[in-house]
């Protein structure tokens, strides 16, 4: 952040609520209240593989005069959402954060979320490149956490492949609509990934 940036200019864009089972612990009212207490003007919801909390989040944000940013952290199949083979521990998906920039984008999130359950479900509700290319309009894409495709490739020592995939995502979502996500939770692998990013 620039030295002139204030807390009100900052927005969390990768946020899990208690609708992210076994991952998020914050209730939506508590999360929005904390953002309000910190003077934030914007807050996102990006629960894992679902949009179940979106309506409650939207209403709570509006009630507390915070701009809601609607999104989801999707599970993306490495090749096809129709490929349903491998074990639970195998590489059946990677994480991908998508945020809506308009009502059209929101409707695309709904479509992607629905199809992840009806067509791509295998251990998790999954989308694939075919789907997010088709429904990319008015969406911003973030490369996600260590479970994202780019960080996973970096950790596997495949830096050139990671760079090629990042360029592919940029081409799919368009210039200014794809961002590499930096996280630092004190995890050694994040330091490795952040340096490469």
PDB file of C-alpha atoms in Angstrom:
ATOM      1  CA  UNK A   1       0.000   0.000   0.000  1.00  0.00           C
ATOM      2  CA  UNK A   2       1.111   3.548  -0.637  1.00  0.00           C
ATOM      3  CA  UNK A   3       1.947   5.607   2.441  1.00  0.00           C
ATOM      4  CA  UNK A   4      -1.066   7.827   1.709  1.00  0.00           C
ATOM      5  CA  UNK A   5      -3.455   4.850   1.701  1.00  0.00           C
ATOM      6  CA  UNK A   6      -5.840   4.733   4.632  1.00  0.00           C
ATOM      7  CA  UNK A   7      -7.741   1.768   6.029  1.00  0.00           C
ATOM      8  CA  UNK A   8     -10.864   3.015   4.231  1.00  0.00           C
ATOM      9  CA  UNK A   9      -9.042   2.596   0.880  1.00  0.00           C
ATOM     10  CA  UNK A  10      -8.174  -1.024   1.642  1.00  0.00           C
ATOM     11  CA  UNK A  11     -10.601  -3.839   0.897  1.00  0.00           C
ATOM     12  CA  UNK A  12     -10.315  -7.530   1.702  1.00  0.00           C
ATOM     13  CA  UNK A  13     -11.104  -9.387  -1.534  1.00  0.00           C
ATOM     14  CA  UNK A  14     -10.498 -12.993  -0.422  1.00  0.00           C
ATOM     15  CA  UNK A  15     -12.786 -13.562   2.550  1.00  0.00           C
ATOM     16  CA  UNK A  16     -14.372 -16.716   3.944  1.00  0.00           C
ATOM     17  CA  UNK A  17     -17.379 -16.697   6.239  1.00  0.00           C
ATOM     18  CA  UNK A  18     -18.794 -19.575   8.246  1.00  0.00           C
ATOM     19  CA  UNK A  19     -20.448 -20.648   4.969  1.00  0.00           C
ATOM     20  CA  UNK A  20     -16.990 -22.016   4.044  1.00  0.00           C
ATOM     21  CA  UNK A  21     -17.298 -25.263   5.955  1.00  0.00           C
ATOM     22  CA  UNK A  22     -14.173 -26.281   7.906  1.00  0.00           C
ATOM     23  CA  UNK A  23     -12.375 -23.110   6.773  1.00  0.00           C
ATOM     24  CA  UNK A  24     -14.226 -19.895   7.680  1.00  0.00           C
ATOM     25  CA  UNK A  25     -15.224 -19.088  11.244  1.00  0.00           C
ATOM     26  CA  UNK A  26     -16.626 -15.548  11.013  1.00  0.00           C
ATOM     27  CA  UNK A  27     -20.358 -15.039  10.962  1.00  0.00           C
ATOM     28  CA  UNK A  28     -21.502 -12.533   8.378  1.00  0.00           C
ATOM     29  CA  UNK A  29     -22.854 -10.007  10.937  1.00  0.00           C
ATOM     30  CA  UNK A  30     -19.596 -10.129  12.942  1.00  0.00           C
ATOM     31  CA  UNK A  31     -17.451  -9.855   9.824  1.00  0.00           C
ATOM     32  CA  UNK A  32     -19.321  -6.843   8.461  1.00  0.00           C
ATOM     33  CA  UNK A  33     -19.416  -5.167  11.891  1.00  0.00           C
ATOM     34  CA  UNK A  34     -15.629  -5.549  12.208  1.00  0.00           C
ATOM     35  CA  UNK A  35     -15.096  -4.034   8.748  1.00  0.00           C
ATOM     36  CA  UNK A  36     -17.388  -1.144   9.725  1.00  0.00           C
ATOM     37  CA  UNK A  37     -15.517  -0.621  13.017  1.00  0.00           C
ATOM     38  CA  UNK A  38     -12.239  -0.437  11.072  1.00  0.00           C
ATOM     39  CA  UNK A  39     -13.708   2.249   8.796  1.00  0.00           C
ATOM     40  CA  UNK A  40     -13.679   0.075   5.683  1.00  0.00           C
ATOM     41  CA  UNK A  41     -15.953   1.038   2.810  1.00  0.00           C
ATOM     42  CA  UNK A  42     -15.823  -2.258   0.871  1.00  0.00           C
ATOM     43  CA  UNK A  43     -15.775  -5.955   1.755  1.00  0.00           C
ATOM     44  CA  UNK A  44     -15.894  -9.139  -0.335  1.00  0.00           C
ATOM     45  CA  UNK A  45     -17.353 -12.571   0.227  1.00  0.00           C
ATOM     46  CA  UNK A  46     -15.541 -15.471  -1.480  1.00  0.00           C
ATOM     47  CA  UNK A  47     -16.693 -18.625   0.224  1.00  0.00           C
ATOM     48  CA  UNK A  48     -15.317 -21.990  -0.906  1.00  0.00           C
ATOM     49  CA  UNK A  49     -17.364 -23.568  -3.678  1.00  0.00           C
ATOM     50  CA  UNK A  50     -20.641 -21.892  -2.797  1.00  0.00           C
ATOM     51  CA  UNK A  51     -22.612 -18.662  -2.782  1.00  0.00           C
ATOM     52  CA  UNK A  52     -25.009 -19.636   0.000  1.00  0.00           C
ATOM     53  CA  UNK A  53     -24.205 -16.598   2.162  1.00  0.00           C
ATOM     54  CA  UNK A  54     -24.350 -13.954  -0.570  1.00  0.00           C
ATOM     55  CA  UNK A  55     -27.865 -12.625   0.090  1.00  0.00           C
ATOM     56  CA  UNK A  56     -27.301 -12.377   3.858  1.00  0.00           C
ATOM     57  CA  UNK A  57     -23.896 -10.731   3.216  1.00  0.00           C
ATOM     58  CA  UNK A  58     -25.372  -8.242   0.734  1.00  0.00           C
ATOM     59  CA  UNK A  59     -28.153  -7.208   3.113  1.00  0.00           C
ATOM     60  CA  UNK A  60     -25.800  -6.900   6.094  1.00  0.00           C
ATOM     61  CA  UNK A  61     -23.316  -4.793   4.114  1.00  0.00           C
ATOM     62  CA  UNK A  62     -26.062  -2.474   2.866  1.00  0.00           C
ATOM     63  CA  UNK A  63     -27.454  -2.104   6.402  1.00  0.00           C
ATOM     64  CA  UNK A  64     -24.000  -1.076   7.653  1.00  0.00           C
ATOM     65  CA  UNK A  65     -23.222   1.139   4.632  1.00  0.00           C
ATOM     66  CA  UNK A  66     -20.426  -1.032   3.266  1.00  0.00           C
ATOM     67  CA  UNK A  67     -20.108  -1.784  -0.439  1.00  0.00           C
ATOM     68  CA  UNK A  68     -20.484  -5.569  -0.876  1.00  0.00           C
ATOM     69  CA  UNK A  69     -18.165  -7.252  -3.382  1.00  0.00           C
ATOM     70  CA  UNK A  70     -19.725 -10.552  -4.419  1.00  0.00           C
ATOM     71  CA  UNK A  71     -17.530 -13.476  -5.353  1.00  0.00           C
ATOM     72  CA  UNK A  72     -16.645 -17.084  -4.695  1.00  0.00           C
ATOM     73  CA  UNK A  73     -13.514 -19.189  -4.414  1.00  0.00           C
ATOM     74  CA  UNK A  74     -14.238 -21.834  -7.013  1.00  0.00           C
ATOM     75  CA  UNK A  75     -12.742 -25.272  -7.376  1.00  0.00           C
ATOM     76  CA  UNK A  76     -11.423 -25.551 -10.936  1.00  0.00           C
ATOM     77  CA  UNK A  77     -10.819 -28.957 -12.520  1.00  0.00           C
ATOM     78  CA  UNK A  78      -7.341 -29.193 -14.078  1.00  0.00           C
ATOM     79  CA  UNK A  79      -8.679 -30.433 -17.433  1.00  0.00           C
ATOM     80  CA  UNK A  80     -12.425 -31.005 -17.588  1.00  0.00           C
ATOM     81  CA  UNK A  81     -15.249 -30.811 -15.084  1.00  0.00           C
ATOM     82  CA  UNK A  82     -16.498 -34.067 -16.588  1.00  0.00           C
ATOM     83  CA  UNK A  83     -13.299 -35.947 -15.664  1.00  0.00           C
ATOM     84  CA  UNK A  84     -14.250 -37.699 -12.446  1.00  0.00           C
ATOM     85  CA  UNK A  85     -11.366 -40.028 -11.763  1.00  0.00           C
ATOM     86  CA  UNK A  86      -8.588 -40.253  -9.208  1.00  0.00           C
ATOM     87  CA  UNK A  87      -8.469 -40.454  -5.448  1.00  0.00           C
ATOM     88  CA  UNK A  88      -9.494 -37.911  -2.861  1.00  0.00           C
ATOM     89  CA  UNK A  89      -5.833 -36.933  -2.390  1.00  0.00           C
ATOM     90  CA  UNK A  90      -5.157 -36.595  -6.123  1.00  0.00           C
ATOM     91  CA  UNK A  91      -5.083 -33.299  -8.005  1.00  0.00           C
ATOM     92  CA  UNK A  92      -8.756 -33.070  -8.925  1.00  0.00           C
ATOM     93  CA  UNK A  93      -9.040 -29.289  -8.631  1.00  0.00           C
ATOM     94  CA  UNK A  94      -7.288 -26.051  -7.770  1.00  0.00           C
ATOM     95  CA  UNK A  95      -8.692 -22.869  -6.242  1.00  0.00           C
ATOM     96  CA  UNK A  96      -9.694 -19.809  -8.291  1.00  0.00           C
ATOM     97  CA  UNK A  97     -11.267 -16.628  -6.895  1.00  0.00           C
ATOM     98  CA  UNK A  98     -13.831 -14.830  -9.064  1.00  0.00           C
ATOM     99  CA  UNK A  99     -15.406 -11.452  -8.208  1.00  0.00           C
ATOM    100  CA  UNK A 100     -18.392  -9.815  -9.918  1.00  0.00           C
ATOM    101  CA  UNK A 101     -18.055  -6.236 -11.161  1.00  0.00           C
ATOM    102  CA  UNK A 102     -21.703  -5.829 -12.224  1.00  0.00           C
ATOM    103  CA  UNK A 103     -25.073  -7.548 -12.244  1.00  0.00           C
ATOM    104  CA  UNK A 104     -23.978  -9.405 -15.389  1.00  0.00           C
ATOM    105  CA  UNK A 105     -20.915 -10.659 -13.500  1.00  0.00           C
ATOM    106  CA  UNK A 106     -23.103 -11.680 -10.564  1.00  0.00           C
ATOM    107  CA  UNK A 107     -25.356 -13.681 -12.883  1.00  0.00           C
ATOM    108  CA  UNK A 108     -22.260 -15.334 -14.347  1.00  0.00           C
ATOM    109  CA  UNK A 109     -21.145 -16.315 -10.837  1.00  0.00           C
ATOM    110  CA  UNK A 110     -24.565 -17.864 -10.238  1.00  0.00           C
ATOM    111  CA  UNK A 111     -24.336 -19.812 -13.491  1.00  0.00           C
ATOM    112  CA  UNK A 112     -20.812 -21.033 -12.688  1.00  0.00           C
ATOM    113  CA  UNK A 113     -21.808 -22.020  -9.163  1.00  0.00           C
ATOM    114  CA  UNK A 114     -24.864 -23.935 -10.380  1.00  0.00           C
ATOM    115  CA  UNK A 115     -22.912 -25.776 -13.079  1.00  0.00           C
ATOM    116  CA  UNK A 116     -20.156 -26.642 -10.613  1.00  0.00           C
ATOM    117  CA  UNK A 117     -22.718 -28.709  -8.707  1.00  0.00           C
ATOM    118  CA  UNK A 118     -24.792 -30.104 -11.582  1.00  0.00           C
ATOM    119  CA  UNK A 119     -21.974 -30.921 -14.023  1.00  0.00           C
ATOM    120  CA  UNK A 120     -18.638 -30.793 -12.244  1.00  0.00           C
ATOM    121  CA  UNK A 121     -19.212 -32.249  -8.797  1.00  0.00           C
ATOM    122  CA  UNK A 122     -16.476 -34.715  -7.849  1.00  0.00           C
ATOM    123  CA  UNK A 123     -15.568 -34.517  -4.146  1.00  0.00           C
ATOM    124  CA  UNK A 124     -16.132 -30.739  -4.582  1.00  0.00           C
ATOM    125  CA  UNK A 125     -18.309 -28.632  -6.900  1.00  0.00           C
ATOM    126  CA  UNK A 126     -15.946 -27.862  -9.827  1.00  0.00           C
ATOM    127  CA  UNK A 127     -15.827 -25.613 -12.858  1.00  0.00           C
ATOM    128  CA  UNK A 128     -13.277 -25.753 -15.667  1.00  0.00           C
ATOM    129  CA  UNK A 129     -11.613 -23.500 -18.217  1.00  0.00           C
ATOM    130  CA  UNK A 130     -14.427 -24.038 -20.720  1.00  0.00           C
ATOM    131  CA  UNK A 131     -16.980 -22.689 -18.225  1.00  0.00           C
ATOM    132  CA  UNK A 132     -15.055 -19.736 -16.853  1.00  0.00           C
ATOM    133  CA  UNK A 133     -14.111 -18.720 -20.395  1.00  0.00           C
ATOM    134  CA  UNK A 134     -17.760 -18.841 -21.458  1.00  0.00           C
ATOM    135  CA  UNK A 135     -19.012 -16.945 -18.367  1.00  0.00           C
ATOM    136  CA  UNK A 136     -16.086 -14.536 -17.865  1.00  0.00           C
ATOM    137  CA  UNK A 137     -17.913 -11.297 -18.662  1.00  0.00           C
ATOM    138  CA  UNK A 138     -17.704  -8.712 -15.844  1.00  0.00           C
ATOM    139  CA  UNK A 139     -15.607 -10.967 -13.632  1.00  0.00           C
ATOM    140  CA  UNK A 140     -12.259 -10.286 -11.998  1.00  0.00           C
ATOM    141  CA  UNK A 141     -10.076 -13.319 -11.366  1.00  0.00           C
ATOM    142  CA  UNK A 142      -7.544 -13.739  -8.540  1.00  0.00           C
ATOM    143  CA  UNK A 143      -4.924 -16.502  -8.593  1.00  0.00           C
ATOM    144  CA  UNK A 144      -5.964 -17.642  -5.076  1.00  0.00           C
ATOM    145  CA  UNK A 145      -4.020 -19.178  -2.197  1.00  0.00           C
ATOM    146  CA  UNK A 146      -1.385 -21.929  -2.152  1.00  0.00           C
ATOM    147  CA  UNK A 147      -4.062 -24.270  -3.533  1.00  0.00           C
ATOM    148  CA  UNK A 148      -4.403 -22.097  -6.647  1.00  0.00           C
ATOM    149  CA  UNK A 149      -2.961 -23.314  -9.943  1.00  0.00           C
ATOM    150  CA  UNK A 150      -0.179 -20.718 -10.201  1.00  0.00           C
ATOM    151  CA  UNK A 151       1.142 -21.170  -6.621  1.00  0.00           C
ATOM    152  CA  UNK A 152       0.908 -24.965  -7.009  1.00  0.00           C
ATOM    153  CA  UNK A 153       3.005 -24.861 -10.183  1.00  0.00           C
ATOM    154  CA  UNK A 154       5.574 -22.592  -8.525  1.00  0.00           C
ATOM    155  CA  UNK A 155       5.887 -24.955  -5.566  1.00  0.00           C
ATOM    156  CA  UNK A 156       6.314 -27.875  -7.987  1.00  0.00           C
ATOM    157  CA  UNK A 157       9.292 -26.056  -9.555  1.00  0.00           C
ATOM    158  CA  UNK A 158       7.390 -25.341 -12.771  1.00  0.00           C
ATOM    159  CA  UNK A 159       7.909 -21.587 -12.927  1.00  0.00           C
ATOM    160  CA  UNK A 160       7.742 -21.294 -16.736  1.00  0.00           C
ATOM    161  CA  UNK A 161       4.483 -23.254 -16.798  1.00  0.00           C
ATOM    162  CA  UNK A 162       3.145 -21.043 -13.989  1.00  0.00           C
ATOM    163  CA  UNK A 163       4.001 -17.936 -15.990  1.00  0.00           C
ATOM    164  CA  UNK A 164       2.366 -19.364 -19.128  1.00  0.00           C
ATOM    165  CA  UNK A 165      -0.823 -20.218 -17.186  1.00  0.00           C
ATOM    166  CA  UNK A 166      -0.904 -16.738 -15.602  1.00  0.00           C
ATOM    167  CA  UNK A 167      -0.707 -15.216 -19.089  1.00  0.00           C
ATOM    168  CA  UNK A 168      -3.504 -17.554 -20.211  1.00  0.00           C
ATOM    169  CA  UNK A 169      -5.738 -16.384 -17.339  1.00  0.00           C
ATOM    170  CA  UNK A 170      -4.934 -12.758 -18.207  1.00  0.00           C
ATOM    171  CA  UNK A 171      -5.893 -13.435 -21.813  1.00  0.00           C
ATOM    172  CA  UNK A 172      -9.149 -15.142 -20.799  1.00  0.00           C
ATOM    173  CA  UNK A 173     -10.324 -12.481 -18.339  1.00  0.00           C
ATOM    174  CA  UNK A 174      -8.754  -9.521 -20.140  1.00  0.00           C
ATOM    175  CA  UNK A 175      -6.135  -6.948 -19.265  1.00  0.00           C
ATOM    176  CA  UNK A 176      -6.810  -5.521 -15.808  1.00  0.00           C
ATOM    177  CA  UNK A 177      -9.144  -8.360 -14.806  1.00  0.00           C
ATOM    178  CA  UNK A 178      -6.601 -10.950 -13.607  1.00  0.00           C
ATOM    179  CA  UNK A 179      -4.454 -10.500 -10.507  1.00  0.00           C
ATOM    180  CA  UNK A 180      -1.790 -12.552  -8.786  1.00  0.00           C
ATOM    181  CA  UNK A 181      -2.709 -12.904  -5.137  1.00  0.00           C
ATOM    182  CA  UNK A 182      -0.065 -12.415  -2.439  1.00  0.00           C
ATOM    183  CA  UNK A 183      -0.668 -13.865   1.015  1.00  0.00           C
ATOM    184  CA  UNK A 184       1.568 -13.964   4.068  1.00  0.00           C
ATOM    185  CA  UNK A 185       0.317 -16.035   6.975  1.00  0.00           C
ATOM    186  CA  UNK A 186       3.793 -17.042   8.135  1.00  0.00           C
ATOM    187  CA  UNK A 187       3.748 -20.218   6.018  1.00  0.00           C
ATOM    188  CA  UNK A 188       7.139 -21.088   4.499  1.00  0.00           C
ATOM    189  CA  UNK A 189       5.586 -22.067   1.148  1.00  0.00           C
ATOM    190  CA  UNK A 190       3.935 -18.642   0.872  1.00  0.00           C
ATOM    191  CA  UNK A 191       7.344 -16.958   1.105  1.00  0.00           C
ATOM    192  CA  UNK A 192       8.576 -19.116  -1.790  1.00  0.00           C
ATOM    193  CA  UNK A 193       5.467 -18.436  -3.862  1.00  0.00           C
ATOM    194  CA  UNK A 194       5.428 -14.690  -3.098  1.00  0.00           C
ATOM    195  CA  UNK A 195       9.045 -14.302  -4.225  1.00  0.00           C
ATOM    196  CA  UNK A 196       8.241 -15.992  -7.549  1.00  0.00           C
ATOM    197  CA  UNK A 197       5.002 -14.014  -7.977  1.00  0.00           C
TER     198      UNK A 197
END
